[in-house]
PDB file of C-alpha atoms in Angstrom:
ATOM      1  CA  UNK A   1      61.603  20.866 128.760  1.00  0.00           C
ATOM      2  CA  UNK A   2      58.439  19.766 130.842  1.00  0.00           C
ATOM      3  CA  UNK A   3      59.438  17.953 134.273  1.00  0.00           C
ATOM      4  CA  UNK A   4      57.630  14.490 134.817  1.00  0.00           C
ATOM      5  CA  UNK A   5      56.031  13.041 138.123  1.00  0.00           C
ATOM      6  CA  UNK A   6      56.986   9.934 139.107  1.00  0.00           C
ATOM      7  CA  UNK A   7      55.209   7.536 141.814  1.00  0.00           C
ATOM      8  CA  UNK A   8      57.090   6.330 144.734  1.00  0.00           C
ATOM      9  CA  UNK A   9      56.500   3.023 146.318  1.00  0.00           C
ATOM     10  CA  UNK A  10      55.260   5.668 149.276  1.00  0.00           C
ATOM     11  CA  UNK A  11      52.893   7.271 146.826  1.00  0.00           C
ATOM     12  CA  UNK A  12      54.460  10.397 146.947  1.00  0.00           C
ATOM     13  CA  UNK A  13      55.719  12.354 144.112  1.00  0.00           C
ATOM     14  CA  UNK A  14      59.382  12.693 142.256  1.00  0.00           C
ATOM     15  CA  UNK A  15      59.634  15.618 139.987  1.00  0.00           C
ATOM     16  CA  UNK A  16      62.673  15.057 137.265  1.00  0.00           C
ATOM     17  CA  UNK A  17      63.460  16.060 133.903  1.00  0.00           C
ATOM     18  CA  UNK A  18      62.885  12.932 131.894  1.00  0.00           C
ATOM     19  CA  UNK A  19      65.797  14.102 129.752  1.00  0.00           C
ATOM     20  CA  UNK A  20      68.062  13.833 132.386  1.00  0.00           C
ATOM     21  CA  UNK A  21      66.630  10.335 133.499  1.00  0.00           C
ATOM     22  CA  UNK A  22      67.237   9.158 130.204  1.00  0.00           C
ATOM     23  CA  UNK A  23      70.799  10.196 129.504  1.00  0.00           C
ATOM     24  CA  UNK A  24      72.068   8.314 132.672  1.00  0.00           C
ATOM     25  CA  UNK A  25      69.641   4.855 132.195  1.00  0.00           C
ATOM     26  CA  UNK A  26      67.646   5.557 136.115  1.00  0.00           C
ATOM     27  CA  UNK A  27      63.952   5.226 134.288  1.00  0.00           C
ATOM     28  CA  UNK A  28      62.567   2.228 135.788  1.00  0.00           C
ATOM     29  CA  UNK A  29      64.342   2.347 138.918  1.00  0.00           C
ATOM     30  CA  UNK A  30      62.459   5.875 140.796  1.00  0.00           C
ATOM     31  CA  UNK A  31      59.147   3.388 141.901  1.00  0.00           C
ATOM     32  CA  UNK A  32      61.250   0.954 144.004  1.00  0.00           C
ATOM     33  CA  UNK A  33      63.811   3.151 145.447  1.00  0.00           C
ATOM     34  CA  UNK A  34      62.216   6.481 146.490  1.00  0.00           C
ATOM     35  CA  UNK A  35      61.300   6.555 150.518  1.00  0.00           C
ATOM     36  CA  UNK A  36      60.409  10.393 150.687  1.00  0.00           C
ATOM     37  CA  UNK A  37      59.460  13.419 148.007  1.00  0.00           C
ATOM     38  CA  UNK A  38      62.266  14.397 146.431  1.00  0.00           C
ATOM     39  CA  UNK A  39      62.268  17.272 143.673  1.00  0.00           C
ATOM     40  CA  UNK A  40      65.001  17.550 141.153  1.00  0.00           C
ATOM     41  CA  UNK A  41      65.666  20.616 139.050  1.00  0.00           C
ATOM     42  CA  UNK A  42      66.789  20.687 135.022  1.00  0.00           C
ATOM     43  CA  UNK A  43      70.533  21.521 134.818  1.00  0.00           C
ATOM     44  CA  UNK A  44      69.887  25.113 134.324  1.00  0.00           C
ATOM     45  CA  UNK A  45      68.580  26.131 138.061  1.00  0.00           C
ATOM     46  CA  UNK A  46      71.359  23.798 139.280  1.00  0.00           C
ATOM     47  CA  UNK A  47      69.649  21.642 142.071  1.00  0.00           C
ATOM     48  CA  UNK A  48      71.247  22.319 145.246  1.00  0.00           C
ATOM     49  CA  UNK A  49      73.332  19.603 147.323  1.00  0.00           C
ATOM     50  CA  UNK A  50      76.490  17.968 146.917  1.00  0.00           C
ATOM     51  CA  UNK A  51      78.435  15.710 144.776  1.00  0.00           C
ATOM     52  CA  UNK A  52      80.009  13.131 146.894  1.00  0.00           C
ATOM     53  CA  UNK A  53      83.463  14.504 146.655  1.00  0.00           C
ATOM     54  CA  UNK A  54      82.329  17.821 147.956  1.00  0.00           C
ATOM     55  CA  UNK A  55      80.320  16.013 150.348  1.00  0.00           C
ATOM     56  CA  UNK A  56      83.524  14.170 151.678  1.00  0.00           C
ATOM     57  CA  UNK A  57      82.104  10.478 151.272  1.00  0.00           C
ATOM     58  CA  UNK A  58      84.660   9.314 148.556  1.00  0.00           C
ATOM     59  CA  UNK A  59      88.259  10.560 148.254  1.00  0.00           C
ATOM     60  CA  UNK A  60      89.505   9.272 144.765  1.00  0.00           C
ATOM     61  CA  UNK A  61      92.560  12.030 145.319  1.00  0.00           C
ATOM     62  CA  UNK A  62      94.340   8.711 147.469  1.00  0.00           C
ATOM     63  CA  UNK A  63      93.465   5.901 144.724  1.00  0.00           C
ATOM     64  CA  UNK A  64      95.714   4.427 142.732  1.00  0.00           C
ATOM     65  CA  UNK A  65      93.910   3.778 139.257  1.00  0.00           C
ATOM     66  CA  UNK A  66      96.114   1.268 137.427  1.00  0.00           C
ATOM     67  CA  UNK A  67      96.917   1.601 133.719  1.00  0.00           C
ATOM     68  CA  UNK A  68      94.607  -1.559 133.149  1.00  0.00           C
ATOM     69  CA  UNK A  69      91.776   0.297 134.517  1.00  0.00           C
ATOM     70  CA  UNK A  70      92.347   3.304 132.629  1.00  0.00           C
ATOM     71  CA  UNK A  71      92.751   1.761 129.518  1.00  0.00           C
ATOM     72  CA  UNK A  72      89.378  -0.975 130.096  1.00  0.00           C
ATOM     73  CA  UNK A  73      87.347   2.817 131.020  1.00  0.00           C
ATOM     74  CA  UNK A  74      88.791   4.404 128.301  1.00  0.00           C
ATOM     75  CA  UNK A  75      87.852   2.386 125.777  1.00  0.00           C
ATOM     76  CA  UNK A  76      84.450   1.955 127.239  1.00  0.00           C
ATOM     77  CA  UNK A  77      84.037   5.569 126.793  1.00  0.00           C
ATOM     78  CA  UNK A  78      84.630   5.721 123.497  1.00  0.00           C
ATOM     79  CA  UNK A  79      88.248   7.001 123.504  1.00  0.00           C
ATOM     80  CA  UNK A  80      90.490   4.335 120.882  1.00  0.00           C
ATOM     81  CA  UNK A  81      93.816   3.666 123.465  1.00  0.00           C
ATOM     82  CA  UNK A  82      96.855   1.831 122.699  1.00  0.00           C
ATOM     83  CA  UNK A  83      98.690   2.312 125.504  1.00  0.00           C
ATOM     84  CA  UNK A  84      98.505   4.228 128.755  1.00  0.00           C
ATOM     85  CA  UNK A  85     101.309   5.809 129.909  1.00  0.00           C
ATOM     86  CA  UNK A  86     100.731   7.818 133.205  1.00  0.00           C
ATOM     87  CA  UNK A  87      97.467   8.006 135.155  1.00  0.00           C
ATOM     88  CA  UNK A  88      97.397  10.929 137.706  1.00  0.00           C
ATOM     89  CA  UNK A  89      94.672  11.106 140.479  1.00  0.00           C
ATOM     90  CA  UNK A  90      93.582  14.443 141.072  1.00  0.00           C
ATOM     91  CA  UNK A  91      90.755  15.709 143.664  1.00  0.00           C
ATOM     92  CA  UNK A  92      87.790  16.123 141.158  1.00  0.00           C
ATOM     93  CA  UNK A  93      88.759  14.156 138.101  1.00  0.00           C
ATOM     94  CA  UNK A  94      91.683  11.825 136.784  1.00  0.00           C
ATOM     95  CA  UNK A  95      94.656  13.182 133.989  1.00  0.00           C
ATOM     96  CA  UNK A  96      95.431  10.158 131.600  1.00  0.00           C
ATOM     97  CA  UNK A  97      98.156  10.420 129.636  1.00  0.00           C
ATOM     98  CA  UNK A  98      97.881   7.850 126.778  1.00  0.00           C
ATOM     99  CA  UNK A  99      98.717   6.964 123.116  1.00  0.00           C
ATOM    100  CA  UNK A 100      95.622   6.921 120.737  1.00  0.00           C
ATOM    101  CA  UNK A 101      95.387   4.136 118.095  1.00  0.00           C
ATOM    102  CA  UNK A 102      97.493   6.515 115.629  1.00  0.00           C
ATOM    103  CA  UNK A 103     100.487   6.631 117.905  1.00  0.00           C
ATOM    104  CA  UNK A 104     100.071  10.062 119.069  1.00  0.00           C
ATOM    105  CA  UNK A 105     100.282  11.114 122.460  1.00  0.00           C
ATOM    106  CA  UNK A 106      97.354  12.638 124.027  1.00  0.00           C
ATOM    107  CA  UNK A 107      95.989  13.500 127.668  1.00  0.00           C
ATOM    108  CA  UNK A 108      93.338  14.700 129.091  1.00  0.00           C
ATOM    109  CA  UNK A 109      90.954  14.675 132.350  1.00  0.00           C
ATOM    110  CA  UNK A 110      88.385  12.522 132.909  1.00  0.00           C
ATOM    111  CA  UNK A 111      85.656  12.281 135.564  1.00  0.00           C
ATOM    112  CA  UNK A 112      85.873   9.032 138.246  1.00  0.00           C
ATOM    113  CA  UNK A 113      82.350   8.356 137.854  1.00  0.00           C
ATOM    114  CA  UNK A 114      83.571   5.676 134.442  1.00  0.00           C
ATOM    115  CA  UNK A 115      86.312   3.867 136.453  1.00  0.00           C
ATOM    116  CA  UNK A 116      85.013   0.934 138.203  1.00  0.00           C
ATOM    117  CA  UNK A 117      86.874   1.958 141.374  1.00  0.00           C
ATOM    118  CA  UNK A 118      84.441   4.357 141.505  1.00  0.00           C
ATOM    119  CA  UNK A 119      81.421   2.192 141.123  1.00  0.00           C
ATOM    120  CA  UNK A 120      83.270  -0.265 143.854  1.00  0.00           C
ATOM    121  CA  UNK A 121      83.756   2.599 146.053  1.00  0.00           C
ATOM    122  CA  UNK A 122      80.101   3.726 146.289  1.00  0.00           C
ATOM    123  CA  UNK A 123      78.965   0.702 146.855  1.00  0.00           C
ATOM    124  CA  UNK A 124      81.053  -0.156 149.606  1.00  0.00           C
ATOM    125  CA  UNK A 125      79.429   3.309 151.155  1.00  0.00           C
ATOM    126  CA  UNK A 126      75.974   2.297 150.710  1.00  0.00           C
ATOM    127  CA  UNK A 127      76.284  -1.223 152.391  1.00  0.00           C
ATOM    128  CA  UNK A 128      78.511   0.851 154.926  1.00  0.00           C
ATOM    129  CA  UNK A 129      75.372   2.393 156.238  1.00  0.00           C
ATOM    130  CA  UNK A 130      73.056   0.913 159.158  1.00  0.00           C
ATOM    131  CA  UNK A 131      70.113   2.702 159.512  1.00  0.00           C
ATOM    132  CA  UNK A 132      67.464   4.340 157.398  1.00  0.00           C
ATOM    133  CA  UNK A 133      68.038   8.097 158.069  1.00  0.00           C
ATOM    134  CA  UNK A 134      71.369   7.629 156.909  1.00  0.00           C
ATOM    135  CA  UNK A 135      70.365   5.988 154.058  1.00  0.00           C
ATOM    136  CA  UNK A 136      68.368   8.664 152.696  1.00  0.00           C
ATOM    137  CA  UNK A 137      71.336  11.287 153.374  1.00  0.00           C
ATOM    138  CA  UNK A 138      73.171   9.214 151.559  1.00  0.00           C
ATOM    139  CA  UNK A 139      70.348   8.517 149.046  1.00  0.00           C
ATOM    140  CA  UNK A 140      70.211  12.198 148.753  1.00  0.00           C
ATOM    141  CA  UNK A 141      73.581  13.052 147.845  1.00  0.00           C
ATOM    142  CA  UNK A 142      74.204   9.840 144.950  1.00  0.00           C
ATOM    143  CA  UNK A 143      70.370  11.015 143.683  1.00  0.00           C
ATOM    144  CA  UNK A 144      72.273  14.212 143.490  1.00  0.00           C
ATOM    145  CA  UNK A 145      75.069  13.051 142.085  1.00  0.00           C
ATOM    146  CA  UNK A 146      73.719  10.679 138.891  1.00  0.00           C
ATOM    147  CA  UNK A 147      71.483  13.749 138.087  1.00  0.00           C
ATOM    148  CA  UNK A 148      74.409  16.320 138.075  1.00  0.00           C
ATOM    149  CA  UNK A 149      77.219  14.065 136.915  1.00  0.00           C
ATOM    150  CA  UNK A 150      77.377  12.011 133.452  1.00  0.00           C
ATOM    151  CA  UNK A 151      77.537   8.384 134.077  1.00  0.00           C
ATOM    152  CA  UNK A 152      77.874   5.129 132.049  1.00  0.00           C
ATOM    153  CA  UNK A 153      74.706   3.463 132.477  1.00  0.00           C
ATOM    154  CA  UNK A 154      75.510   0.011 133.744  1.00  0.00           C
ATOM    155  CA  UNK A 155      77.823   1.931 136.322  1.00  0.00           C
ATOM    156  CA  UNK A 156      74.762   4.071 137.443  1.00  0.00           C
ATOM    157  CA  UNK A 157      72.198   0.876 137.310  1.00  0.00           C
ATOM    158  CA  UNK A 158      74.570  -0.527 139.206  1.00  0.00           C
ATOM    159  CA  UNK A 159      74.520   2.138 142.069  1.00  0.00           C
ATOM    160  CA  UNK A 160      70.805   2.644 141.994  1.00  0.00           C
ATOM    161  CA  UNK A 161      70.420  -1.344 142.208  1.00  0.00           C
ATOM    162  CA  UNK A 162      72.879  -1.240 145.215  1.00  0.00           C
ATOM    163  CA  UNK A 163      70.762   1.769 147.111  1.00  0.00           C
ATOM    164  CA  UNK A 164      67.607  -0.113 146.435  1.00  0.00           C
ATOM    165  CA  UNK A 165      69.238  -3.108 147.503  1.00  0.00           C
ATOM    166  CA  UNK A 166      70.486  -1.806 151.010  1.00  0.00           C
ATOM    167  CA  UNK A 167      66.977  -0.155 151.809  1.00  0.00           C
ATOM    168  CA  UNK A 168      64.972  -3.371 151.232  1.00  0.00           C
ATOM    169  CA  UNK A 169      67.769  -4.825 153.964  1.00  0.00           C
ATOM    170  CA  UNK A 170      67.569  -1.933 156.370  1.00  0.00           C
ATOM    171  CA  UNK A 171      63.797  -2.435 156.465  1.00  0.00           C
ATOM    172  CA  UNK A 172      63.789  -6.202 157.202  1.00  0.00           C
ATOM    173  CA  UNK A 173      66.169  -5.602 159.860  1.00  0.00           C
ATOM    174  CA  UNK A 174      63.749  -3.088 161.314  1.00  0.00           C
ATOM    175  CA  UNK A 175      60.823  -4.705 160.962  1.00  0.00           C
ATOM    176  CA  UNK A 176      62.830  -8.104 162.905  1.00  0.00           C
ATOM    177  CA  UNK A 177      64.047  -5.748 165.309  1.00  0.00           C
ATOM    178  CA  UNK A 178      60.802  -4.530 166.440  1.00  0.00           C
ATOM    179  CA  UNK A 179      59.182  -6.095 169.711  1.00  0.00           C
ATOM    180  CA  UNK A 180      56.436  -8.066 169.135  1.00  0.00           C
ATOM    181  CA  UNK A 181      53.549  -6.427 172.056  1.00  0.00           C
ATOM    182  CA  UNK A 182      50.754  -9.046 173.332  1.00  0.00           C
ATOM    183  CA  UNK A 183      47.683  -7.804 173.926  1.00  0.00           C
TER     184      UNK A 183
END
């Protein structure tokens, strides 16, 4: 598969697989949002960086997911639940023990990027941030993350919307904060 360029607001280039862009809903969202060139490799080079678990900016290990959750995320995903009966929070990914419309008993592991605790908890980062260079860190490392990671697409909307949201604020402070000079 061919990478596509994308224009930035900056007028500098973005280099993704549209593939990937597709799968997790972000077309439409690189021409507001992007403040430097970024380049993003298809799945098979693996693009370097960091999730943000590995990069020690959210620690869903501590949460406590409540069957509610599970069972609303669940069901968005696709899995029929009738009951939950034990959700576990592990470092990478969640074990959800649960009993399928049938009656059987079933678990298995899913990833924290469909909970909304997750979506809450990145957004809390991103409005957590108060200047522009650590924006684009963080910038960096969710880009990262929505191209490595599956995600349901209002949830990653939802986290672009909030990035793009926080940079348009961190530039109006900067542009009130700067000193007006008279000539």
């Amino acid at each position: 598969m061919y990478n596509c360029i994308y224009k930035c607001n900056t007028g500098q280039d973005w280099q993704v697989n549209p593939k990937q862009m597709e799968s997790i809903g972000l077309h439409g969202h690189l021409y507001s949002i992007c403040s430097k060139q970024h380049t993003m490799k298809t799945r098979k080079t693996r693009p370097k960086g960091q999730s943000l678990t590995a990069a020690s900016k959210i620690h869903p290990e501590t949460w406590n997911i409540s069957k509610e959750e599970a069972a609303k995320a669940l069901k968005a995903f696709g899995i029929p639940v009738k009951e939950i009966k034990k959700v576990t929070c592990l470092k990478h990914q969640v074990c959800v023990s649960y009993q399928n419309q049938a009656g059987l008993g079933c678990c298995s592991f899913f990833t924290y990027r469909i909970f909304a605790s997750w979506q809450q908890a990145v957004e809390k980062l991103i409005a957590d941030f108060h200047n522009i260079s650590e924006w684009e860190n963080l910038g960096d490392i969710i880009e990262y993350d929505l191209v490595k990671f599956p995600y349901p697409m209002a949830i990653a909307n939802a986290i672009w919307d909030a990035l793009k949201d926080r940079w348009h604020q961190l530039n109006t402070l900067k542009i009130e904060r700067q000193p007006i000079l008279k000539y």
